[in-house]
Short mmCIF file of C-alpha atoms in Angstrom, two decimals:
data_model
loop_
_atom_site.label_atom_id
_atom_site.label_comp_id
_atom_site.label_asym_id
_atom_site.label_seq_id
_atom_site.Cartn_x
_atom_site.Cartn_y
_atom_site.Cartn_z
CA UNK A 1 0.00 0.00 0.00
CA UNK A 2 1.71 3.10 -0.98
CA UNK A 3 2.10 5.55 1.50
CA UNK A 4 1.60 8.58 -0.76
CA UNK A 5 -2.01 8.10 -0.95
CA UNK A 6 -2.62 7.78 2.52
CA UNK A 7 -0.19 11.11 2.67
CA UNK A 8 -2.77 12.91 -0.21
CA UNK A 9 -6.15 11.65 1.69
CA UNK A 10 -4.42 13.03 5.00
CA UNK A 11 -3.34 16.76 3.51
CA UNK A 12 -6.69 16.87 1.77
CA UNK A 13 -8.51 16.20 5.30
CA UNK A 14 -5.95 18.60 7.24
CA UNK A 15 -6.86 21.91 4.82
CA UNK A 16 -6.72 25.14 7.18
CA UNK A 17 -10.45 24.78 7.43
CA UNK A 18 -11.19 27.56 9.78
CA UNK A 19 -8.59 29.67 7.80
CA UNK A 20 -11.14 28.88 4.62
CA UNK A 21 -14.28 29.91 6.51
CA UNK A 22 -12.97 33.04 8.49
CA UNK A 23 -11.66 34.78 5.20
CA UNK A 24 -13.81 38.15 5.14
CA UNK A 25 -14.23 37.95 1.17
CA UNK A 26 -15.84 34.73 1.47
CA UNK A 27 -19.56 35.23 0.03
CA UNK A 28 -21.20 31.74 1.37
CA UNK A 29 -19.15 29.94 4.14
CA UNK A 30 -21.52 27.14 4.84
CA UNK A 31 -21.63 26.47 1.12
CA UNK A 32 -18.17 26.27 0.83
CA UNK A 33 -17.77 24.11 3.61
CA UNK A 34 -20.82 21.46 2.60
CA UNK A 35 -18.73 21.17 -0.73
CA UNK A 36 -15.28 20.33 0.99
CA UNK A 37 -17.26 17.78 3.70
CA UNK A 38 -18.57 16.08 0.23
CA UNK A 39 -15.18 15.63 -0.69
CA UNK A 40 -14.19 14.57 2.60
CA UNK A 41 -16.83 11.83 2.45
CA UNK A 42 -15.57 10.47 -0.71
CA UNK A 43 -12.07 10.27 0.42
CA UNK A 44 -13.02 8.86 3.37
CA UNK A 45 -15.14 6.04 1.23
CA UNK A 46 -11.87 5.46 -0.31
CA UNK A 47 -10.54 4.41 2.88
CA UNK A 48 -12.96 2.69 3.03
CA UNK A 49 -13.29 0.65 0.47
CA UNK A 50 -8.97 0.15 0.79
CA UNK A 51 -9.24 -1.32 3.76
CA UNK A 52 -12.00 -3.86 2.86
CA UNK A 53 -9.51 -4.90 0.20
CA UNK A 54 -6.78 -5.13 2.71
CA UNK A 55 -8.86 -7.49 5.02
CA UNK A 56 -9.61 -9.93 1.61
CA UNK A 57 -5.80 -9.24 1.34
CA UNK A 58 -4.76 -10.32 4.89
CA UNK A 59 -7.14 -13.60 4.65
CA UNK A 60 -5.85 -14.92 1.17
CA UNK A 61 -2.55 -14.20 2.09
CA UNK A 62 -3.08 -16.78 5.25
CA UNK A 63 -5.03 -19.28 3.01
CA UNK A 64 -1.52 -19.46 1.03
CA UNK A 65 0.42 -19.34 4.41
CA UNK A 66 -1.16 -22.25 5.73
CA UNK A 67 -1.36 -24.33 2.31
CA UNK A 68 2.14 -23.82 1.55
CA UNK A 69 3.37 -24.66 5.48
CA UNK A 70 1.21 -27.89 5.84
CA UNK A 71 2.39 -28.67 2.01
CA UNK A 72 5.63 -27.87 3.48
CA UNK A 73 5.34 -30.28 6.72
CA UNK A 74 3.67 -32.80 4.79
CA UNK A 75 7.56 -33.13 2.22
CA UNK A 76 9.09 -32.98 5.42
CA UNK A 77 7.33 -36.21 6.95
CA UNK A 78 7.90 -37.80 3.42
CA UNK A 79 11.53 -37.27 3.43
CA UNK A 80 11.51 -39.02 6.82
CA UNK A 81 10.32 -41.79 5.66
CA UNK A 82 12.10 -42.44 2.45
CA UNK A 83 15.27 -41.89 4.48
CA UNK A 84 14.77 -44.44 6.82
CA UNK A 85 13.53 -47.06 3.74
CA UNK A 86 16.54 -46.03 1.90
CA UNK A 87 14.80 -44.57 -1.04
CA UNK A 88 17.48 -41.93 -1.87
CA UNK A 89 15.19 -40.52 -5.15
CA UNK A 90 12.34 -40.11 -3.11
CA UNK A 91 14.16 -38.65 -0.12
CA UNK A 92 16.22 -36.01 -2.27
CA UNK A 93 12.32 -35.51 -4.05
CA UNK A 94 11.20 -34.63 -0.83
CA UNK A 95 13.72 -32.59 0.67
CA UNK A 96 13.73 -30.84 -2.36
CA UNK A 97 10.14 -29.83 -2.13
CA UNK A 98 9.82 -29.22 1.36
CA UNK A 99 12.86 -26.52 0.93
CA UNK A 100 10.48 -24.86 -1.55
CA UNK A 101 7.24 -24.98 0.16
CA UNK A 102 9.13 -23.90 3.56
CA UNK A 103 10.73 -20.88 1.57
CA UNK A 104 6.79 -20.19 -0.05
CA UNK A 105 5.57 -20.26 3.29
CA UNK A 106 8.17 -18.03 5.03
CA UNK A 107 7.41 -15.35 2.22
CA UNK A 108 3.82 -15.69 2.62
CA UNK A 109 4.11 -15.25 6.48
CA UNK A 110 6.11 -12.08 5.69
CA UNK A 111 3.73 -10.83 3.58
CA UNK A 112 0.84 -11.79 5.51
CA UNK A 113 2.91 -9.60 8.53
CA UNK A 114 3.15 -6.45 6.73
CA UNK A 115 -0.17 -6.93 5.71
CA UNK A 116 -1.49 -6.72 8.85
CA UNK A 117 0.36 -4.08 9.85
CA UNK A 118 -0.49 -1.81 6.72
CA UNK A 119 -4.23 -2.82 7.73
CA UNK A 120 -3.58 -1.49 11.25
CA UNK A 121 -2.26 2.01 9.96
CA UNK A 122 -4.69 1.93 7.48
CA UNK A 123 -7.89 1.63 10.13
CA UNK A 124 -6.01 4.13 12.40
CA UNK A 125 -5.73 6.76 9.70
CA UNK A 126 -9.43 5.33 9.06
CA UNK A 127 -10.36 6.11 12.91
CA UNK A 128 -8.65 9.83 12.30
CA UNK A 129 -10.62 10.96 9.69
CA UNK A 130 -13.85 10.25 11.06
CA UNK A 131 -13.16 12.40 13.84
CA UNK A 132 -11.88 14.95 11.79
CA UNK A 133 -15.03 14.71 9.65
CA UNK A 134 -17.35 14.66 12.84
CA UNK A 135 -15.24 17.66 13.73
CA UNK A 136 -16.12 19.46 10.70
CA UNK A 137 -19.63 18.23 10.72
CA UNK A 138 -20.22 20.24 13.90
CA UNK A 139 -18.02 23.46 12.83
CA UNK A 140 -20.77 23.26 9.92
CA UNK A 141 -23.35 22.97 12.59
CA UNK A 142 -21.88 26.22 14.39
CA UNK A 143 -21.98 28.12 11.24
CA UNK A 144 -24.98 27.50 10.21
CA UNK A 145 -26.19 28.86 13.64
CA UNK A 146 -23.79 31.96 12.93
CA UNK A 147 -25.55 32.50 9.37
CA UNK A 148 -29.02 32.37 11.18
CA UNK A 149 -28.73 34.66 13.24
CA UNK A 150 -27.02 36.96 11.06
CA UNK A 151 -30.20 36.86 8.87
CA UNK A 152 -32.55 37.00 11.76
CA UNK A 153 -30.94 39.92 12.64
CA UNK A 154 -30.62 41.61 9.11
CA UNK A 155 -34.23 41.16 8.30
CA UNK A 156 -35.36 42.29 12.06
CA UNK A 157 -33.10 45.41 11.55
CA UNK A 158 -34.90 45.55 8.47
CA UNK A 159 -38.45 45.86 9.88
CA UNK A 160 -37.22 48.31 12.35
CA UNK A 161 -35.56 50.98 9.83
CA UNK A 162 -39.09 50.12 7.79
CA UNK A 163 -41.07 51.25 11.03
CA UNK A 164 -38.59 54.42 11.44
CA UNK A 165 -39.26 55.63 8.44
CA UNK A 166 -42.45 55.46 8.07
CA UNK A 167 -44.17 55.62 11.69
CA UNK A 168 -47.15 57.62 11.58
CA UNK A 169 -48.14 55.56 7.99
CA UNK A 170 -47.63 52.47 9.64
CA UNK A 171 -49.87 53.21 12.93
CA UNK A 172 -52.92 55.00 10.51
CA UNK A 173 -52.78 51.59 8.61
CA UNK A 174 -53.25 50.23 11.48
CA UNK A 175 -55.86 51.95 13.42
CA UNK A 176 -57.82 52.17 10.20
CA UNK A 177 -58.03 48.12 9.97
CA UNK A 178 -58.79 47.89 13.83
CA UNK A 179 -62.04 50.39 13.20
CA UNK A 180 -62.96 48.39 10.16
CA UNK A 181 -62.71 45.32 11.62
CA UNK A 182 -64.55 46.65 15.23
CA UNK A 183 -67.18 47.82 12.57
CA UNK A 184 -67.55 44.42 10.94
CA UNK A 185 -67.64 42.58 14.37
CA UNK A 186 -70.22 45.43 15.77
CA UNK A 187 -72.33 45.19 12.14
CA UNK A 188 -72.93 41.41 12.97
CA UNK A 189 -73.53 41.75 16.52
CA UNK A 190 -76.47 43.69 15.83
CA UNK A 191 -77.54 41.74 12.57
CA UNK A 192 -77.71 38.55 15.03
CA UNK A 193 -79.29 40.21 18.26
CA UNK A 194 -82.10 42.02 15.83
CA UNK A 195 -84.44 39.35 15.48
CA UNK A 196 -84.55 38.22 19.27
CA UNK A 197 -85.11 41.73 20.67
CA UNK A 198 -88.32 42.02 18.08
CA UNK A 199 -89.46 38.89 19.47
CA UNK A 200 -89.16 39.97 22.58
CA UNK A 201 -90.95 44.00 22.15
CA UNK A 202 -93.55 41.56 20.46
CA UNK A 203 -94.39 39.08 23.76
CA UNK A 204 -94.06 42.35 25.97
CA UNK A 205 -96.78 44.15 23.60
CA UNK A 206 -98.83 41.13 23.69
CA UNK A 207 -98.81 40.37 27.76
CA UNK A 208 -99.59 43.77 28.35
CA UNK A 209 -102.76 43.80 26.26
CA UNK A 210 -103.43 40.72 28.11
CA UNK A 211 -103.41 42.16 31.30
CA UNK A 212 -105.85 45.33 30.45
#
């Protein structure tokens, strides 16, 4: 595994974020910053996906390990036994091949070793940039609080200088839709109490001729 791309995906991930977000000509910060957490994510998927292929890495390499060192025990048991029948063809057969499976073997052990440990850096660095991303995720969080206010308080500041300049307009508006709307609410009050007061001048009329 080449240690230049775990030096890119590293440099990439360690950018002078809050250098990038505190610059003053900066027009959108939180945009800026959801682009470079995209790219973050895909170079972290990279990762990713390297160190699945490191783990199918690590177990073939031990398939081969183990083949070639029972392969290796198995010439070694052989050439036992043709040495003490005195079958010097077969014995020199079998030494022969055991040399070469025990030599396939100690490679593929090697290998197997510094796979391992390349898989161990590789989940470390793995480990690092999720925290650096979570880190980032909440710096986006914190901006995005920043930006909210900001506008909250532009367009209240807004509605303030609105009201300054134009203070009497605004209250006259204002009065004139309460006294329309009392008007309305009075208008329909009477409309629905009309018929119930007749009624009632009428029974009134009508007991009182009752009693003379």
């Amino acid at each position: 595994m080449s240690t230049n791309i775990f030096t890119r995906i590293m440099d990439n991930i360690s950018a002078d974020l809050h250098h990038l977000m505190d610059k003053k000509e900066e027009k959108n910060p939180v945009a800026a910053l959801n682009q470079y957490l995209r790219q973050s994510e895909l170079e972290k998927e990279k990762v990713r996906k390297m160190i699945e292929r490191q783990y199918k890495l690590k177990d073939e390499f031990t398939r081969e390990y183990l083949k070639a060192q029972d392969l290796a025990d198995k010439r070694k048991r052989q050439a036992d036994i043709a040495e003490q029948a005195g079958e010097t063809d077969l014995y020199e057969f079998a030494v022969k091949e055991y040399e070469e499976y025990e030599k396939r073997a100690a490679r593929l052990k090697q290998s197997r070793e510094e796979t391992i440990e390349q898989l161990v850096a590789l989940e470390n660095k793995y480990e690092e940039m999720k925290h650096r991303l979570k880190d980032m995720h909440m710096r986006r969080m914190e901006l995005m609080g920043r930006e909210n206010i900001a506008r909250a308080n532009q367009q209240m500041n807004q509605v303030i200088d609105d009201v300054s300049d134009k203070p009497f307009a605004k209250f006259a508006e204002l009065e004139q839709y309460i006294e329309n709307l009392e008007y309305k609410v009075n208008s329909s009050y009477y409309k629905s109490t009309f018929d119930s007061k007749i009624a009632k001048l009428e029974k009134e009329l009508q007991d009182k001729e009752n009693v003379e």
